[in-house]
Amino acid sequence: MNSSSSLWSQALETISQRVNPHVLETYFEPIRCLEESPEKLRLALPNKFLRDWVAHSYQAFIQDIVEESSGQQTEIEFTVDVVGQRVPRAEVSTLRAPRRKEAALRREADGAALGTAPAAGPSRTHRHLNEKYTFANFVCGDSNQFANAACKAVADHPGLNYNPLFLFGGTGLGKTHLLHAIGLEIKRRHPDWNVIPLSAETFTNEVIQSIRENRMDSLRKSYREQCDVLLMDDIQFLAGKDRTQEEFFHTFNSLHETGRQIVVTSDKYPNEIPDLEERLASRFQWGLIADIQPPELETRVAILEKKASLDGINLPEDVSMFLATHVKKNVRELEGALVRVEAFASITGQEISVELARQALKDRLAPEGRPPDADRIIKTVAGFFNLKVSDLCSDRRHKAVSQPRQIAMYLVRDLTSLSFPDIGRRFGGKDHSTVISACKKVKRLLETDASIRQSIEYIVRDLTP
Ligand code: ADP
Ligand code: MG
């Protein structure tokens, strides 16, 4: 073991090379090492839920990596330590204030009764829960298991342990579905609670309208007094909307202080939402952050089967396998493919079969060609920017070369399964940290710089025709 760096930080370094950045941020970065020796590591997580989750899902993985460094058997113990790393010092006392928990407990105990008052207040449109988005209709697999469990825990004990709950994941992966499932379950148990599902866009419109009509006070009051559970969808929409963020911040505080549950969804991790005030981003990290990843093949098959049985579609096994193999990006597309195949079958009066599915989706299926490898990606990026492959692998720092190099690194990471150190080697022996920061930088640029985004989209189309 290298004595200049601790066992745990060495392990974390290795972990960071083996898991994707969101998994790292969600499950590993909150870990604090309380005690370490080659014989034993005591690792603390900020709450019981995360502790159980990490112990259950990653114990063997962590153990292997730690033992690689320690060179001997190392016992690992997981504990809970509320003052996790993510909570900024100044906010710790607020987090621990008993007031909030008591309020929530009290409300749980007496079956609870805030917000029975209807009418008045925030507009009631766009406020219904989609009855189909239940937990029972949600198919659980590795990719969404943690998020699903976290949502169920929140529905069981709203306002108590994981507040706020922050769900994040790419589009069409089930965020809205889970958000509504929480709302439906809470309503089932507490029919008189006021559960408010709304999109960040609707909230923004309410704020704009209230400012215009000079009744901001009544909007604020209505949330404070009439909301037991706030389910805010697509919070990334608040990016750059300073005034709405400010209102949301105050709404958030007054609900949180009185033990009301808040659940927020986003397509990005809090810190990655551009132009989101730091104080909001930090509040989102007070509770629990759960990510949803794209579903793996088995889950895609199970989702199709569930959907088919809900809609009374007779879907042969080979067809669901065919669809699940070809439609990978997200669940919404998968559902769209099923609907299209079903429509095609009923219009043409044929049975659903693989051949029919192929015909119905012929414009949409990804070609079965091989995915691009690192060499092809580097060559394509070089060609796009009129550079030579050797430029991209050189140490030249001029922006005209360094930016294409960063883009190439990002694309290799995104489109292949190479690790950061492997990628560094492909680029003339760069350090893995150079690759990590290149990937981060390009991710940021993708959000802020339309011309870079277009270039990258163009290159990707070229690589995956
Ligand atoms: P997001 O809000 O993340 O963009 P949605 O929640 O709108 O995604 O999901 C898109 C569609 O896919 C919805 O019809 C939803 O019911 C369905 N869906 C997503 N994930 C699952 C799942 N795990 N099981 C069943 N249906 C799912
Ligand atoms: Mg959604």
PDB file of N, CA and C and ligand atoms in Angstrom, residues 171-172 174-177 233-234 265 332, ligand 2:
ATOM      1  N   THR A 171     -34.351  11.240 -20.674  1.00  0.00           N
ATOM      2  CA  THR A 171     -35.782  11.310 -20.978  1.00  0.00           C
ATOM      3  C   THR A 171     -36.335   9.922 -21.294  1.00  0.00           C
ATOM      4  N   GLY A 172     -37.604   9.775 -20.974  1.00  0.00           N
ATOM      5  CA  GLY A 172     -38.317   8.546 -21.291  1.00  0.00           C
ATOM      6  C   GLY A 172     -37.897   7.347 -20.469  1.00  0.00           C
ATOM      7  N   GLY A 174     -38.809   6.979 -17.146  1.00  0.00           N
ATOM      8  CA  GLY A 174     -39.764   6.646 -16.079  1.00  0.00           C
ATOM      9  C   GLY A 174     -39.796   7.596 -14.892  1.00  0.00           C
ATOM     10  N   LYS A 175     -39.210   8.790 -15.021  1.00  0.00           N
ATOM     11  CA  LYS A 175     -39.216   9.730 -13.887  1.00  0.00           C
ATOM     12  C   LYS A 175     -40.640  10.184 -13.557  1.00  0.00           C
ATOM     13  N   THR A 176     -41.354  10.621 -14.593  1.00  0.00           N
ATOM     14  CA  THR A 176     -42.716  11.098 -14.353  1.00  0.00           C
ATOM     15  C   THR A 176     -43.588   9.961 -13.831  1.00  0.00           C
ATOM     16  N   HIS A 177     -43.376   8.783 -14.384  1.00  0.00           N
ATOM     17  CA  HIS A 177     -44.140   7.619 -13.930  1.00  0.00           C
ATOM     18  C   HIS A 177     -43.943   7.417 -12.416  1.00  0.00           C
ATOM     19  N   ASP A 233     -42.020  18.195 -11.402  1.00  0.00           N
ATOM     20  CA  ASP A 233     -41.431  17.452 -12.525  1.00  0.00           C
ATOM     21  C   ASP A 233     -40.528  18.364 -13.373  1.00  0.00           C
ATOM     22  N   ASP A 234     -39.435  17.798 -13.845  1.00  0.00           N
ATOM     23  CA  ASP A 234     -38.563  18.484 -14.805  1.00  0.00           C
ATOM     24  C   ASP A 234     -38.018  19.814 -14.304  1.00  0.00           C
ATOM     25  N   THR A 265     -37.970  15.914 -10.000  1.00  0.00           N
ATOM     26  CA  THR A 265     -37.286  15.127 -11.031  1.00  0.00           C
ATOM     27  C   THR A 265     -36.489  16.057 -11.931  1.00  0.00           C
ATOM     28  N   ARG A 332     -39.892   5.194 -23.537  1.00  0.00           N
ATOM     29  CA  ARG A 332     -40.934   5.831 -24.349  1.00  0.00           C
ATOM     30  C   ARG A 332     -40.851   5.325 -25.788  1.00  0.00           C
TER      31      ARG A 332
HETATM   32 MG    MG B   2     -41.165  13.258 -17.562  1.00  0.00          MG
END
